[in-house]
Coordinates of N, CA and C in Angstrom, one line a residue:
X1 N -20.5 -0.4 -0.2 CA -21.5 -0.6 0.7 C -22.0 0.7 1.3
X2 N -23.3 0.7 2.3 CA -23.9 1.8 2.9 C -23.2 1.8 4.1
X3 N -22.7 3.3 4.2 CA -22.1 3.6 5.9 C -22.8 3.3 6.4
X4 N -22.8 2.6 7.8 CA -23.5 2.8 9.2 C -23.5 3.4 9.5
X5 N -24.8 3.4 10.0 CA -25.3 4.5 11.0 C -25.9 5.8 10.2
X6 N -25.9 6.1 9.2 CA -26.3 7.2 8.1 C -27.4 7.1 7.6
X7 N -28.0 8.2 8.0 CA -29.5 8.0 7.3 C -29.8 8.5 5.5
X8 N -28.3 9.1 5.4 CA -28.3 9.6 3.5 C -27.6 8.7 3.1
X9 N -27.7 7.6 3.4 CA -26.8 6.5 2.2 C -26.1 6.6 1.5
X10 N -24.9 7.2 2.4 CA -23.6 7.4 1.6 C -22.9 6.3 1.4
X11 N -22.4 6.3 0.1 CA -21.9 5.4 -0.4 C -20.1 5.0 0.1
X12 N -19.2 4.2 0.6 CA -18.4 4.0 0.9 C -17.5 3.9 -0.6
X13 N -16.0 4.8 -0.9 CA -15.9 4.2 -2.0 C -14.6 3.3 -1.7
X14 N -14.6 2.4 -2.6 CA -13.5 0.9 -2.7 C -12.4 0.9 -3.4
X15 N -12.1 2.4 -4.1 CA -11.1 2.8 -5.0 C -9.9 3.2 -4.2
X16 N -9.0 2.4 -4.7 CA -7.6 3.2 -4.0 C -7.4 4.2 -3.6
X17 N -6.8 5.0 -2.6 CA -6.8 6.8 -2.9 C -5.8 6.6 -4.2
X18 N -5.5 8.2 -4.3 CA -4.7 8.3 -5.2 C -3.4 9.0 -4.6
X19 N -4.1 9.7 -3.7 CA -2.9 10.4 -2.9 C -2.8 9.9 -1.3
X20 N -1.6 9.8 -0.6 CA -0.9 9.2 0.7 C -2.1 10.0 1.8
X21 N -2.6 9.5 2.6 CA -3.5 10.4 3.2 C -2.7 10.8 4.8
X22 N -1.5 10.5 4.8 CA -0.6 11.3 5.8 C 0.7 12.2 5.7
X23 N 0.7 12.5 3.5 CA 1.9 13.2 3.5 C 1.7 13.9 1.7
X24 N 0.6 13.3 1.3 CA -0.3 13.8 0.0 C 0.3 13.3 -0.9
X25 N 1.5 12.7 -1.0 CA 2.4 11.9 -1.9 C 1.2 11.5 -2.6
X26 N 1.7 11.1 -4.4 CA 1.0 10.0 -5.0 C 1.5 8.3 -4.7
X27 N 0.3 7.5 -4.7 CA 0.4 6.4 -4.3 C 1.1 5.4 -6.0
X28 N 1.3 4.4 -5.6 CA 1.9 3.4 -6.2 C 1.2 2.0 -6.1
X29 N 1.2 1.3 -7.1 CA 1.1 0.0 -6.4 C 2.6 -0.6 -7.1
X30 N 3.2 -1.5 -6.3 CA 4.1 -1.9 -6.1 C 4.4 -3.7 -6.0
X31 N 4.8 -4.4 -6.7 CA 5.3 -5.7 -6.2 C 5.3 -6.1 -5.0
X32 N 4.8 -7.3 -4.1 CA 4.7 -7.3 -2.8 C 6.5 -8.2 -3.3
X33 N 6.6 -8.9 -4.2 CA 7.5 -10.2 -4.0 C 8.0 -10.4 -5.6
X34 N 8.6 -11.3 -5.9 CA 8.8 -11.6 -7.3 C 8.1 -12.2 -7.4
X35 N 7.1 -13.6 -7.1 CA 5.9 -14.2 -7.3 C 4.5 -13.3 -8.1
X36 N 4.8 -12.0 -6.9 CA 3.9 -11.2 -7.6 C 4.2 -10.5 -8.8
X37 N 5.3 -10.2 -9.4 CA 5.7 -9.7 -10.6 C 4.8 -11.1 -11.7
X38 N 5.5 -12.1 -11.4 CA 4.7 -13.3 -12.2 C 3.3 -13.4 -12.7
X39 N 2.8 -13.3 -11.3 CA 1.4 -13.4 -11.4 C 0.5 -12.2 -12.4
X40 N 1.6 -11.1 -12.0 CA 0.6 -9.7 -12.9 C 0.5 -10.2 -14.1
X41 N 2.0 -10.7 -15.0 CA 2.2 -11.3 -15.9 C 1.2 -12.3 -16.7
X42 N 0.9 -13.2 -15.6 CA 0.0 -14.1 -15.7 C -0.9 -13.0 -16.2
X43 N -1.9 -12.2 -15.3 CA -2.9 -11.3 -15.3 C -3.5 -11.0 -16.6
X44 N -2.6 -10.5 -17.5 CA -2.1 -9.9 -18.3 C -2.1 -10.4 -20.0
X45 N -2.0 -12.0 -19.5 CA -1.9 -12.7 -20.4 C -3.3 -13.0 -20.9
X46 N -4.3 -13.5 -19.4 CA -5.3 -13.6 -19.2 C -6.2 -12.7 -19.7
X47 N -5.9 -11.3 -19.6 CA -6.7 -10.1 -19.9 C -6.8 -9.9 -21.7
X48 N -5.8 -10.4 -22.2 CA -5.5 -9.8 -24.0 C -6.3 -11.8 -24.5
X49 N -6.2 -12.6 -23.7 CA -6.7 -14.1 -24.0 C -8.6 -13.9 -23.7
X50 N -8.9 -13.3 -23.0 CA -10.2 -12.7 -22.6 C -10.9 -11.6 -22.9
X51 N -11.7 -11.2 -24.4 CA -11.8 -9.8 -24.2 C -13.3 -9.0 -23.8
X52 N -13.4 -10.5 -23.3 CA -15.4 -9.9 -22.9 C -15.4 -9.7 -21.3
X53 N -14.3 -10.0 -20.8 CA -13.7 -9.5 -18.9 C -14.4 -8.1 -19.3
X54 N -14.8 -8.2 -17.9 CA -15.2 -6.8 -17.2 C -13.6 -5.9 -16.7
X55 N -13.7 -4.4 -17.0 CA -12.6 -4.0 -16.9 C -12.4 -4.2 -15.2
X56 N -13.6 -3.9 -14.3 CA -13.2 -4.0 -13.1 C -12.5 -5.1 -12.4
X57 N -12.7 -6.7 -13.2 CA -12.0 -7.6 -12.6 C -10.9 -7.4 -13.7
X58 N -10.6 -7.5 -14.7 CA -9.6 -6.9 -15.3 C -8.3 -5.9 -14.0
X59 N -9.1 -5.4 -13.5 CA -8.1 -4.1 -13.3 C -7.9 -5.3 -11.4
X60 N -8.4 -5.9 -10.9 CA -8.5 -6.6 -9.6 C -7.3 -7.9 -10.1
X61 N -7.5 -8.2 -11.5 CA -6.1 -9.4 -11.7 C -5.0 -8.7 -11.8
X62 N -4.7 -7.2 -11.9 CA -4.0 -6.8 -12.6 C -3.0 -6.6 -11.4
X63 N -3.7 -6.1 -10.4 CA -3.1 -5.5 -9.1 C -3.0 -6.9 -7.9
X64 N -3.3 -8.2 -8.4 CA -3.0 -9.4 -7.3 C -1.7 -9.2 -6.9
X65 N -1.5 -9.7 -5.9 CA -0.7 -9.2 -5.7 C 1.0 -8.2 -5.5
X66 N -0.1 -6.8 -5.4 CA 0.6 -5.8 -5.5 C 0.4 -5.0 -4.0
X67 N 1.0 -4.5 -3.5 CA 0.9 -3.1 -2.3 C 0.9 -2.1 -3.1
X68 N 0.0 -1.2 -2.5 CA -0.7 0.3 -2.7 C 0.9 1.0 -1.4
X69 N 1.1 1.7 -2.4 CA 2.4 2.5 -1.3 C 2.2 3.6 -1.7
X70 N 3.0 4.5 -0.6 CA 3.6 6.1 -1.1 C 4.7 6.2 -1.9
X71 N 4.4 6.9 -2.7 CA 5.8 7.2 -3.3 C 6.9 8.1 -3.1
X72 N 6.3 9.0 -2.0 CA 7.8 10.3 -1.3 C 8.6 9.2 -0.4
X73 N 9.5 9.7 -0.8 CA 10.8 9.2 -0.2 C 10.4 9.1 1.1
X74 N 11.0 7.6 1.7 CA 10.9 6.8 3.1 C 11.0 7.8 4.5
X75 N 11.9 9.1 4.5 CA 12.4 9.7 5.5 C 11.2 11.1 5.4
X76 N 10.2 11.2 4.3 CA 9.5 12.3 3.8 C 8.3 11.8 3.8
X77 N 7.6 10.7 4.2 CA 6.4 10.8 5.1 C 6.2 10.3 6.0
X78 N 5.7 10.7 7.1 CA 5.9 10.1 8.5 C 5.3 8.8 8.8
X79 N 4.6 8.0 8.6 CA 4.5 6.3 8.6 C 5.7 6.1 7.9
X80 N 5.9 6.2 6.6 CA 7.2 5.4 6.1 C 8.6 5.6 6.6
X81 N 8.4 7.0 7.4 CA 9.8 7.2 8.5 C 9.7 6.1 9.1
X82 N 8.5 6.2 10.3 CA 8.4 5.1 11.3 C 9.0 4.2 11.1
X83 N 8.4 3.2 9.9 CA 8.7 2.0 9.4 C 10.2 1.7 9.4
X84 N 10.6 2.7 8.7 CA 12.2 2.3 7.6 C 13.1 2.7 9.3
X85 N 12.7 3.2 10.0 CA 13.9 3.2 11.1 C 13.2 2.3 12.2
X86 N 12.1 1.9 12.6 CA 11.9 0.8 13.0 C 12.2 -0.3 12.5
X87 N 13.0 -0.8 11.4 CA 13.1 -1.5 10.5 C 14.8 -1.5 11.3
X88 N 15.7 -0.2 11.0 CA 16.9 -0.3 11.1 C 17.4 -0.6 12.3
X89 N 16.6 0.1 13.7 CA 16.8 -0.2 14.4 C 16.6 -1.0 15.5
X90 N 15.5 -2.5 14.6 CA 14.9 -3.4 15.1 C 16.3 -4.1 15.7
X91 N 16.3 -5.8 16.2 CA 16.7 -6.3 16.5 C 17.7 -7.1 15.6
X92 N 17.4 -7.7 14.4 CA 18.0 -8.1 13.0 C 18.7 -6.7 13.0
X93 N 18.3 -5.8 13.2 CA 19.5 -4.5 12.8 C 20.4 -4.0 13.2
X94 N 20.5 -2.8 14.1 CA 21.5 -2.3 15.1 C 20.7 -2.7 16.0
X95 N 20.2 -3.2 16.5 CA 19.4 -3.7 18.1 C 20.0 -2.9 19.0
X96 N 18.9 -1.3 19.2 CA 19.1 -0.7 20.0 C 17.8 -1.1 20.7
X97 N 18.5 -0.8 22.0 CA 17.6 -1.5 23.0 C 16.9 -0.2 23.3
X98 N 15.5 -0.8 23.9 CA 14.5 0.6 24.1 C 14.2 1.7 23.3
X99 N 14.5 0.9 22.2 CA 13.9 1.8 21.0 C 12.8 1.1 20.4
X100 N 11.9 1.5 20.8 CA 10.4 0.6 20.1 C 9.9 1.6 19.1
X101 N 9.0 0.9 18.5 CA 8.4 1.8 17.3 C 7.8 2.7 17.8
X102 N 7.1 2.6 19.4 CA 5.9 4.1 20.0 C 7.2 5.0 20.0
X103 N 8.4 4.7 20.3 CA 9.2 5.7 20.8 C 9.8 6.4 19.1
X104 N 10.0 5.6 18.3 CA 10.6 6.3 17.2 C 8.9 7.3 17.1
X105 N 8.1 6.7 16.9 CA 6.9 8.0 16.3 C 6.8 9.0 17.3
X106 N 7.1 8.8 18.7 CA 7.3 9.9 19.7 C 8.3 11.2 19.1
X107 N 9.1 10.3 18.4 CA 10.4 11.2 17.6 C 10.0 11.6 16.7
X108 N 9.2 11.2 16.3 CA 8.7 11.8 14.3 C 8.1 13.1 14.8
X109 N 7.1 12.8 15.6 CA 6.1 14.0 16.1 C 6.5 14.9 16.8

């Protein structure tokens, strides 16, 4: 699409990054579930059964359900810190009290 508000009609692009844009890692796409492992499968099946697909929807079945992640290790970029120890120290976890996620990123930073 056209940015708003821009009078040079720059174009927005819709392509994954390629790299973490809070720690430069390269990105992944990833399994959300084992459902989704299936489905790529499916995808896949569909793509080599089809050969007049457009690669762009081609490559949109390919990644249904998948997550775009980082790939540096959980404690080595700071959102995925956040996460993995907001995670640990949520309530299902060690349920430390008054530890909220603002306060873990108060710690990151």
């Amino acid at each position: 699409g056209i940015a708003e508000g821009n009078d040079d009609n720059e174009f927005i692009s819709l392509l994954p990054p390629p790299t973490c844009p809070a720690c430069g890692s390269r990105t992944i796409f990833d399994p959300s579930d084992r459902a989704a492992v299936k489905k790529t499968a499916d995808a896949d099946k569909v793509e080599s059964a089809n050969e007049n697909a457009s690669s762009l929807s081609i490559v949109a079945e390919q990644r249904a359900g998948q997550v775009l992640r980082c790939s540096a290790p959980h404690l080595l970029c700071p959102p995925r810190a956040v996460g993995a120890l907001n995670h640990a120290f949520s309530r299902p976890g060690l349920d430390v009290p008054g530890l909220s996620e603002a306060r873990l990123q108060q710690l990151v930073d």
